XYZ file of N, CA and C in Angstrom:
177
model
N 162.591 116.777 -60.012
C 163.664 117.054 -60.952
C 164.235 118.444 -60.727
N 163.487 119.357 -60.898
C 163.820 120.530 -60.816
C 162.958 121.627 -59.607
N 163.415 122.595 -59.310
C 162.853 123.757 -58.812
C 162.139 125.030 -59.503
N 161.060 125.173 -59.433
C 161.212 127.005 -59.712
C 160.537 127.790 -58.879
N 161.116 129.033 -58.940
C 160.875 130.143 -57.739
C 160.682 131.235 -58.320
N 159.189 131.423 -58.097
C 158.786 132.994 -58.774
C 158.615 133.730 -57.727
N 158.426 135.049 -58.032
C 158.538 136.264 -57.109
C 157.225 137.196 -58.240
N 156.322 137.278 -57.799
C 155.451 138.484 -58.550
C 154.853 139.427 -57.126
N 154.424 140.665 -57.961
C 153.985 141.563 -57.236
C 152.560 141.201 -56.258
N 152.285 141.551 -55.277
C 151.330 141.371 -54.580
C 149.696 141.972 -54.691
N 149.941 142.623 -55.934
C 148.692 142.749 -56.868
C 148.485 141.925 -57.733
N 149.010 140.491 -58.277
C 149.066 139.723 -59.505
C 148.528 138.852 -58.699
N 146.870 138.797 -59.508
C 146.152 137.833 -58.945
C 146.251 136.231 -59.015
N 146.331 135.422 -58.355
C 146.270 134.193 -58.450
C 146.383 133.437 -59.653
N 145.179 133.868 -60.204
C 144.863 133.328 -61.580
C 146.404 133.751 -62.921
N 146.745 135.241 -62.538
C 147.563 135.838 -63.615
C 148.513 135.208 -63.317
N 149.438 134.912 -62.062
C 150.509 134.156 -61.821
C 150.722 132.927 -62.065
N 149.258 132.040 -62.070
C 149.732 130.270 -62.619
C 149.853 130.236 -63.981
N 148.783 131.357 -64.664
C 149.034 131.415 -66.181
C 150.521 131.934 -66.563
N 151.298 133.026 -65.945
C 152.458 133.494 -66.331
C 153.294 131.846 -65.992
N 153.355 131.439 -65.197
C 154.165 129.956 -64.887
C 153.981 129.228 -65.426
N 152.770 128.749 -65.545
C 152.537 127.693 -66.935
C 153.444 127.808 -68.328
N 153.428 129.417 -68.444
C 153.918 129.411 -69.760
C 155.314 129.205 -69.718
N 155.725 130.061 -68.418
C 157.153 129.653 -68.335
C 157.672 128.333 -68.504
N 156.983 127.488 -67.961
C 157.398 125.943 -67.599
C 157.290 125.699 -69.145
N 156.147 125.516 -69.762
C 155.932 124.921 -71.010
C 157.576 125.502 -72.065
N 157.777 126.890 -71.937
C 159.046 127.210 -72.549
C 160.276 126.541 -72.406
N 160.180 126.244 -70.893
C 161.688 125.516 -70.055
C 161.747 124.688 -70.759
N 160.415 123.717 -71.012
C 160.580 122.137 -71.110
C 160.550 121.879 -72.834
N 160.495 123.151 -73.439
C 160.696 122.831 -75.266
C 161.954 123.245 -74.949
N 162.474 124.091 -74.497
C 164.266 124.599 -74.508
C 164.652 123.628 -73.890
N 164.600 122.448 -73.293
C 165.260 121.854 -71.607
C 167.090 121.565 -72.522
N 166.927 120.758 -73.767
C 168.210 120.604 -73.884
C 169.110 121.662 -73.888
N 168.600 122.898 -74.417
C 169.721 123.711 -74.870
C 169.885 124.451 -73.463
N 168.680 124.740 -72.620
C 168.992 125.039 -71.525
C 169.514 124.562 -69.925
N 170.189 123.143 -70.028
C 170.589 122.073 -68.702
C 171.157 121.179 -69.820
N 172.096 120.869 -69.160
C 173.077 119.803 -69.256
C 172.901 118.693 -68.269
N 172.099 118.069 -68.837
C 171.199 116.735 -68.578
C 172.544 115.281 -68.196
N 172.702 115.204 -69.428
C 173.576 114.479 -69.917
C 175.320 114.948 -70.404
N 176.297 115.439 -69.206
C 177.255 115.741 -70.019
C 178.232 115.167 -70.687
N 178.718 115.574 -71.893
C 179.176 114.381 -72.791
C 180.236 113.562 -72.304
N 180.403 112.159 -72.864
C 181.716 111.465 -72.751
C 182.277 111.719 -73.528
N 183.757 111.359 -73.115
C 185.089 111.602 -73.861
C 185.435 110.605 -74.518
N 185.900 109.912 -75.561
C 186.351 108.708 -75.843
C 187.887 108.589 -75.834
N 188.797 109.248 -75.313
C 190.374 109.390 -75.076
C 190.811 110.193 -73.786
N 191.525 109.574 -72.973
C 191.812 110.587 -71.661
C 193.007 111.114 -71.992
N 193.296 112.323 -71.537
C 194.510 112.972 -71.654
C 195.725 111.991 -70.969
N 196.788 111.746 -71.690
C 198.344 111.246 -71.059
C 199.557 111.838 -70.694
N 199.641 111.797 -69.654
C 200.952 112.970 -69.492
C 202.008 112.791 -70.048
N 202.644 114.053 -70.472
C 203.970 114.170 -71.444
C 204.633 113.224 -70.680
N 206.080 112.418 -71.332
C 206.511 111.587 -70.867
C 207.987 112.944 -70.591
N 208.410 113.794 -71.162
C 209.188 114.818 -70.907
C 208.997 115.610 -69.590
N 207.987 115.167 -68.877
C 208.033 116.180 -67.796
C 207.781 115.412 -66.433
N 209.304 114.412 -66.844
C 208.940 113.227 -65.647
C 210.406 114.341 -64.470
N 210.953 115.225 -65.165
C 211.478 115.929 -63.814
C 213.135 115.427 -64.675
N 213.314 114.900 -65.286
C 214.759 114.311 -66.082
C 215.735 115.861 -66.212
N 217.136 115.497 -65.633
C 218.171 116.262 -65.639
C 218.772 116.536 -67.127
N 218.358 117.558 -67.877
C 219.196 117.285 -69.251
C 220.824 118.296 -69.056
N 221.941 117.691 -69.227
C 223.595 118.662 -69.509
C 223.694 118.657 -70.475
């Protein structure tokens, strides 16, 4: 589904980095709606073009 790409310092032991990710992930996935547009909405009316701007000569 998705990607993630961490970057930590090369002193952050193993252990400290899956725990910092875990938590991250667990956050992503209670936010997921407000954060991804999963589903973007339908429209129920399409726009119709003016019938005035068919190019008509008005004198």
């Amino acid at each position: 589904k998705f990607e993630l790409y961490t970057c930590f310092s090369p002193l952050v032991t193993k252990t400290c980095a899956i725990n910092a990710i875990t938590k991250l992930l667990r956050w992503i996935k209670k936010e997921e709606d407000r954060l991804f547009i999963r589903y973007p909405p339908k429209y129920s009316t399409t726009p119709n073009p003016s019938k005035s701007s068919k190019g008509g000569k008005s004198i």
